[in-house]
Coordinates of N, CA and C in Angstrom, one line a residue:
M25 N -2.8 62.3 -66.0 CA -1.7 63.1 -66.5 C -1.9 63.4 -68.0
H26 N -1.8 64.6 -68.4 CA -2.0 64.9 -69.8 C -0.6 65.0 -70.5
T27 N -0.6 64.9 -71.8 CA 0.6 65.0 -72.6 C 0.4 65.7 -73.9
T28 N 1.4 66.3 -74.4 CA 1.4 67.0 -75.7 C 2.2 66.2 -76.7
N29 N 2.7 65.1 -76.3 CA 3.6 64.3 -77.2 C 2.9 63.6 -78.3
Y30 N 3.6 63.6 -79.4 CA 3.2 62.8 -80.6 C 4.2 61.8 -80.9
I31 N 3.8 60.7 -81.5 CA 4.7 59.6 -81.9 C 4.5 59.4 -83.4
N32 N 5.7 59.3 -84.1 CA 5.7 59.0 -85.5 C 4.8 60.0 -86.2
T33 N 4.9 61.3 -86.0 CA 4.0 62.3 -86.5 C 4.8 63.4 -87.1
F34 N 4.3 64.1 -88.1 CA 4.9 65.3 -88.7 C 3.9 66.4 -88.6
I35 N 4.2 67.5 -87.9 CA 3.4 68.7 -87.8 C 3.8 69.6 -88.9
E36 N 2.9 69.8 -89.9 CA 3.2 70.7 -91.0 C 2.9 72.2 -90.6
I37 N 3.5 73.1 -91.3 CA 3.2 74.5 -91.0 C 1.7 74.8 -91.2
A38 N 1.2 75.8 -90.6 CA -0.2 76.2 -90.7 C -0.5 76.6 -92.1
D39 N -1.8 76.3 -92.5 CA -2.2 76.7 -93.8 C -2.2 78.2 -94.1
D40 N -2.3 79.0 -93.0 CA -2.3 80.4 -93.1 C -1.0 81.1 -92.7
S41 N 0.1 80.3 -92.6 CA 1.4 80.8 -92.3 C 1.8 81.9 -93.3
P42 N 2.2 83.0 -92.8 CA 2.6 84.1 -93.8 C 3.9 83.9 -94.5
I43 N 4.6 82.8 -94.2 CA 5.9 82.6 -94.9 C 6.0 81.2 -95.4
T44 N 6.9 81.0 -96.3 CA 7.2 79.6 -96.8 C 8.6 79.2 -96.6
T45 N 9.4 80.2 -96.1 CA 10.8 79.9 -95.8 C 11.0 80.0 -94.3
A46 N 11.6 79.0 -93.7 CA 11.7 79.0 -92.2 C 12.6 80.2 -91.7
Q47 N 12.1 80.8 -90.6 CA 12.8 82.0 -90.0 C 13.2 81.7 -88.6
I48 N 14.3 82.2 -88.1 CA 14.6 82.1 -86.7 C 13.7 83.2 -86.0
P49 N 13.0 82.8 -85.0 CA 12.2 83.8 -84.3 C 13.0 84.9 -83.8
P50 N 12.6 86.2 -84.1 CA 13.3 87.3 -83.6 C 13.2 87.5 -82.1
L51 N 14.2 88.1 -81.5 CA 14.1 88.5 -80.1 C 13.3 89.7 -80.0
K52 N 12.5 89.8 -78.9 CA 11.7 91.0 -78.7 C 12.1 91.6 -77.3
G53 N 13.0 92.6 -77.4 CA 13.5 93.2 -76.2 C 14.6 92.2 -75.6
E54 N 14.7 92.3 -74.2 CA 15.7 91.6 -73.5 C 15.3 90.1 -73.2
N55 N 14.0 89.9 -73.1 CA 13.5 88.6 -72.7 C 13.2 87.8 -73.9
K56 N 13.6 86.5 -73.8 CA 13.3 85.6 -74.9 C 11.8 85.2 -74.9
T57 N 11.3 85.1 -76.1 CA 9.9 84.6 -76.3 C 9.8 83.1 -76.1
A58 N 8.6 82.6 -76.0 CA 8.4 81.2 -76.0 C 9.0 80.5 -77.2
A59 N 8.8 81.2 -78.4 CA 9.3 80.7 -79.7 C 10.8 80.6 -79.7
N60 N 11.5 81.6 -79.1 CA 13.0 81.7 -79.0 C 13.5 80.5 -78.1
I61 N 12.8 80.3 -77.0 CA 13.2 79.2 -76.1 C 13.0 77.8 -76.8
Q62 N 11.9 77.6 -77.4 CA 11.6 76.4 -78.1 C 12.6 76.2 -79.2
F63 N 12.8 77.2 -80.0 CA 13.7 77.1 -81.1 C 15.1 76.6 -80.7
E64 N 15.7 77.4 -79.7 CA 17.0 77.1 -79.3 C 17.2 75.7 -78.7
M65 N 16.2 75.3 -77.9 CA 16.2 74.0 -77.3 C 16.2 72.8 -78.4
I66 N 15.3 73.0 -79.3 CA 15.1 71.9 -80.3 C 16.2 71.9 -81.4
I67 N 16.5 73.1 -81.9 CA 17.5 73.2 -83.0 C 18.9 72.7 -82.6
D68 N 19.2 73.0 -81.3 CA 20.5 72.7 -80.8 C 20.6 71.2 -80.4
H69 N 19.4 70.6 -80.2 CA 19.4 69.2 -79.7 C 18.3 68.4 -80.4
P70 N 18.4 68.2 -81.7 CA 17.3 67.4 -82.4 C 17.2 66.0 -81.8
Y71 N 15.9 65.6 -81.6 CA 15.5 64.3 -81.1 C 16.1 64.0 -79.7
K72 N 16.3 65.0 -78.9 CA 16.7 64.8 -77.5 C 15.5 65.0 -76.6
Y73 N 14.6 65.9 -76.9 CA 13.5 66.2 -76.1 C 12.2 65.9 -76.7
T74 N 11.2 65.6 -75.8 CA 9.8 65.4 -76.2 C 9.1 66.8 -76.2
S75 N 8.0 66.9 -76.8 CA 7.2 68.1 -76.8 C 6.9 68.5 -75.4
D76 N 6.6 67.6 -74.5 CA 6.3 67.9 -73.1 C 7.5 68.5 -72.5
D77 N 8.7 68.0 -72.7 CA 10.0 68.6 -72.2 C 10.1 70.0 -72.6
V78 N 9.9 70.3 -73.9 CA 10.1 71.6 -74.4 C 9.1 72.6 -73.9
L79 N 7.8 72.2 -73.9 CA 6.8 73.1 -73.4 C 6.9 73.4 -71.9
F80 N 7.2 72.4 -71.2 CA 7.4 72.6 -69.7 C 8.6 73.5 -69.5
N81 N 9.7 73.3 -70.2 CA 10.9 74.1 -70.0 C 10.5 75.6 -70.3
V82 N 9.7 75.9 -71.3 CA 9.3 77.3 -71.5 C 8.6 77.8 -70.3
Y83 N 7.7 77.1 -69.8 CA 6.9 77.5 -68.6 C 7.8 77.7 -67.4
A84 N 8.8 76.8 -67.2 CA 9.7 76.9 -66.1 C 10.5 78.2 -66.2
V85 N 11.1 78.4 -67.4 CA 11.9 79.6 -67.6 C 11.1 80.9 -67.4
K86 N 9.9 80.9 -68.1 CA 9.1 82.1 -68.0 C 8.6 82.4 -66.6
N87 N 8.5 81.4 -65.8 CA 8.0 81.5 -64.4 C 9.1 81.4 -63.3
N88 N 10.3 81.4 -63.8 CA 11.5 81.3 -62.8 C 11.3 80.3 -61.8
I89 N 11.0 79.1 -62.2 CA 10.8 77.9 -61.3 C 12.1 77.4 -60.9
H90 N 12.3 77.3 -59.6 CA 13.6 76.8 -59.0 C 13.8 75.4 -59.4
K91 N 15.0 75.0 -59.6 CA 15.4 73.6 -60.0 C 14.8 72.6 -59.0
S92 N 14.8 72.9 -57.7 CA 14.3 71.9 -56.7 C 12.8 71.7 -56.8
D93 N 12.1 72.6 -57.5 CA 10.6 72.5 -57.6 C 10.2 72.0 -59.0
L94 N 11.1 71.7 -59.9 CA 10.7 71.3 -61.2 C 9.8 70.0 -61.3
K95 N 10.1 69.0 -60.5 CA 9.3 67.8 -60.6 C 7.9 68.0 -60.2
E96 N 7.7 68.7 -59.1 CA 6.4 69.0 -58.6 C 5.6 69.9 -59.5
E97 N 6.3 70.9 -60.0 CA 5.7 71.9 -60.9 C 5.3 71.2 -62.3
R98 N 6.1 70.3 -62.7 CA 5.8 69.6 -64.0 C 4.5 68.8 -63.8
E99 N 4.4 68.1 -62.7 CA 3.2 67.3 -62.4 C 2.0 68.2 -62.4
K100 N 2.1 69.4 -61.8 CA 1.0 70.3 -61.7 C 0.7 70.8 -63.1
F101 N 1.7 71.2 -63.9 CA 1.6 71.7 -65.2 C 0.8 70.7 -66.1
F102 N 1.1 69.5 -66.1 CA 0.5 68.5 -66.9 C -0.7 67.8 -66.3
S103 N -1.2 68.3 -65.1 CA -2.4 67.8 -64.5 C -3.6 68.3 -65.3
K104 N -3.4 69.3 -66.2 CA -4.5 69.7 -67.1 C -3.9 69.8 -68.5
G105 N -4.8 69.8 -69.5 CA -4.3 69.9 -70.9 C -3.5 71.1 -71.2
Q106 N -2.5 71.0 -72.0 CA -1.7 72.2 -72.5 C -1.7 72.2 -74.0
P107 N -1.5 73.4 -74.5 CA -1.4 73.5 -76.0 C -0.1 72.8 -76.5
C108 N -0.2 72.1 -77.6 CA 0.9 71.3 -78.1 C 1.7 72.2 -79.1
M109 N 2.7 71.5 -79.7 CA 3.5 72.2 -80.7 C 2.7 72.7 -81.9
R110 N 1.5 72.2 -82.1 CA 0.7 72.7 -83.2 C 0.3 74.1 -83.0
A111 N 0.3 74.6 -81.7 CA 0.0 75.9 -81.4 C 1.2 76.8 -81.3
S112 N 2.4 76.3 -81.5 CA 3.6 77.0 -81.3 C 3.8 78.1 -82.5
A113 N 4.3 79.2 -82.2 CA 4.6 80.2 -83.2 C 5.6 79.6 -84.2
L114 N 6.4 78.6 -83.8 CA 7.4 78.0 -84.8 C 6.6 77.4 -86.0
T115 N 5.5 76.7 -85.7 CA 4.7 76.0 -86.7 C 3.7 76.9 -87.3
K116 N 3.2 77.9 -86.6 CA 2.1 78.8 -87.1 C 2.7 80.0 -87.9
R117 N 3.8 80.5 -87.4 CA 4.3 81.8 -87.9 C 5.7 81.8 -88.6
Y118 N 6.6 80.9 -88.1 CA 8.0 81.0 -88.5 C 8.4 79.9 -89.5
G119 N 7.5 79.1 -90.0 CA 7.8 78.2 -91.1 C 8.6 76.9 -90.7
W120 N 8.4 76.4 -89.5 CA 9.1 75.2 -89.0 C 8.1 74.0 -88.9
G121 N 8.4 72.9 -89.5 CA 7.7 71.7 -89.2 C 8.3 70.9 -88.1
V122 N 7.6 70.1 -87.4 CA 8.1 69.4 -86.3 C 7.9 67.9 -86.5
H123 N 9.0 67.1 -86.5 CA 8.9 65.7 -86.6 C 9.1 65.0 -85.2
A124 N 8.1 64.2 -84.9 CA 8.2 63.4 -83.6 C 8.5 62.0 -84.0
N125 N 9.6 61.4 -83.5 CA 10.0 60.0 -83.9 C 9.2 59.0 -83.1
E126 N 9.6 57.7 -83.2 CA 8.9 56.6 -82.5 C 9.0 56.7 -81.0
E127 N 10.0 57.5 -80.5 CA 10.1 57.7 -79.0 C 9.4 59.0 -78.6
G128 N 8.8 59.8 -79.5 CA 8.2 61.0 -79.2 C 9.2 62.2 -79.1
K129 N 10.4 62.0 -79.5 CA 11.5 63.0 -79.4 C 11.3 63.8 -80.7
I130 N 11.5 65.1 -80.6 CA 11.2 66.0 -81.7 C 12.4 66.7 -82.3
A131 N 12.3 67.1 -83.6 CA 13.3 67.9 -84.3 C 12.5 68.9 -85.2
L132 N 13.2 70.0 -85.6 CA 12.6 71.0 -86.5 C 13.1 70.9 -87.9
Y133 N 12.3 71.2 -88.9 CA 12.6 71.2 -90.3 C 12.0 72.4 -90.9
G134 N 12.8 73.2 -91.6 CA 12.3 74.4 -92.3 C 11.4 74.0 -93.4
A135 N 10.3 74.8 -93.6 CA 9.4 74.5 -94.7 C 10.0 74.5 -96.1
D136 N 11.1 75.2 -96.2 CA 11.8 75.2 -97.5 C 12.9 74.2 -97.7
S137 N 13.0 73.3 -96.7 CA 14.1 72.3 -96.8 C 13.6 71.0 -97.5
D138 N 14.6 70.3 -98.0 CA 14.3 69.0 -98.7 C 13.8 68.0 -97.7
E139 N 14.3 68.0 -96.4 CA 13.8 67.1 -95.4 C 12.3 67.4 -95.1
Y140 N 11.9 68.6 -95.0 CA 10.5 69.0 -94.8 C 9.6 68.3 -95.9
K141 N 10.0 68.5 -97.1 CA 9.3 68.0 -98.3 C 9.2 66.5 -98.2
K142 N 10.3 65.8 -97.8 CA 10.3 64.4 -97.6 C 9.3 63.9 -96.6
F143 N 9.3 64.6 -95.4 CA 8.4 64.3 -94.3 C 6.9 64.4 -94.8
V144 N 6.6 65.5 -95.5 CA 5.3 65.7 -96.0 C 4.7 64.6 -96.8
K145 N 5.6 64.0 -97.6 CA 5.2 62.8 -98.4 C 5.3 61.5 -97.8
D146 N 5.8 61.4 -96.6 CA 6.0 60.1 -95.9 C 4.7 59.6 -95.4
K147 N 4.2 58.5 -96.0 CA 2.9 57.9 -95.7 C 3.0 57.1 -94.4
K148 N 4.2 56.8 -93.9 CA 4.3 56.0 -92.7 C 4.0 56.9 -91.4
L149 N 4.1 58.2 -91.6 CA 3.8 59.1 -90.5 C 2.4 59.6 -90.4
Q150 N 2.0 59.9 -89.2 CA 0.7 60.6 -89.1 C 1.0 62.1 -89.4
H151 N 0.1 62.7 -90.1 CA 0.3 64.1 -90.4 C -0.8 65.0 -89.8
V152 N -0.4 66.1 -89.2 CA -1.3 67.1 -88.6 C -0.8 68.4 -89.1
K153 N -1.7 69.4 -89.2 CA -1.3 70.8 -89.5 C -1.2 71.6 -88.2
A154 N -0.3 72.6 -88.3 CA -0.3 73.5 -87.2 C -1.6 74.3 -87.2
M155 N -2.0 74.8 -86.0 CA -3.2 75.5 -85.9 C -3.2 76.8 -86.7
R156 N -4.3 77.2 -87.2 CA -4.4 78.4 -88.0 C -4.3 79.6 -87.0
S157 N -3.8 80.7 -87.5 CA -3.7 81.9 -86.7 C -5.0 82.6 -86.7
K158 N -5.7 82.5 -87.8 CA -7.0 83.2 -87.9 C -8.1 82.2 -88.1
K159 N -9.3 82.5 -87.6 CA -10.4 81.6 -87.8 C -10.9 81.7 -89.3
A160 N -11.3 80.6 -89.9 CA -11.7 80.6 -91.3 C -13.0 81.3 -91.5

């Protein structure tokens, strides 16, 4: 079983992020984007969900998975590796850092916030950067 979860880690925005002030991902048409679903889930419930919970929920919503099939579909989903929050548009494009606590539960912090700056300097945390949008 694969996982996207981090423990005691801070994911900083991508080096090539076009913005330095966090933005709410805009809606594109009637359907929510993966970034919209992730944002609403995490911002409304900080430290309630793991990265695995959030990423699988996006998959389930986008694929209209029936509630009775969630357990089996989650096992299938994580039977192979999946992109983690480092690949999320939230961290690559919209200026959000992701903190994973000691239980692997995550919360969002805007790049322009005091909390973000505090996490960046916290030497007790593992630090990783969001993936770049463009190859160097």
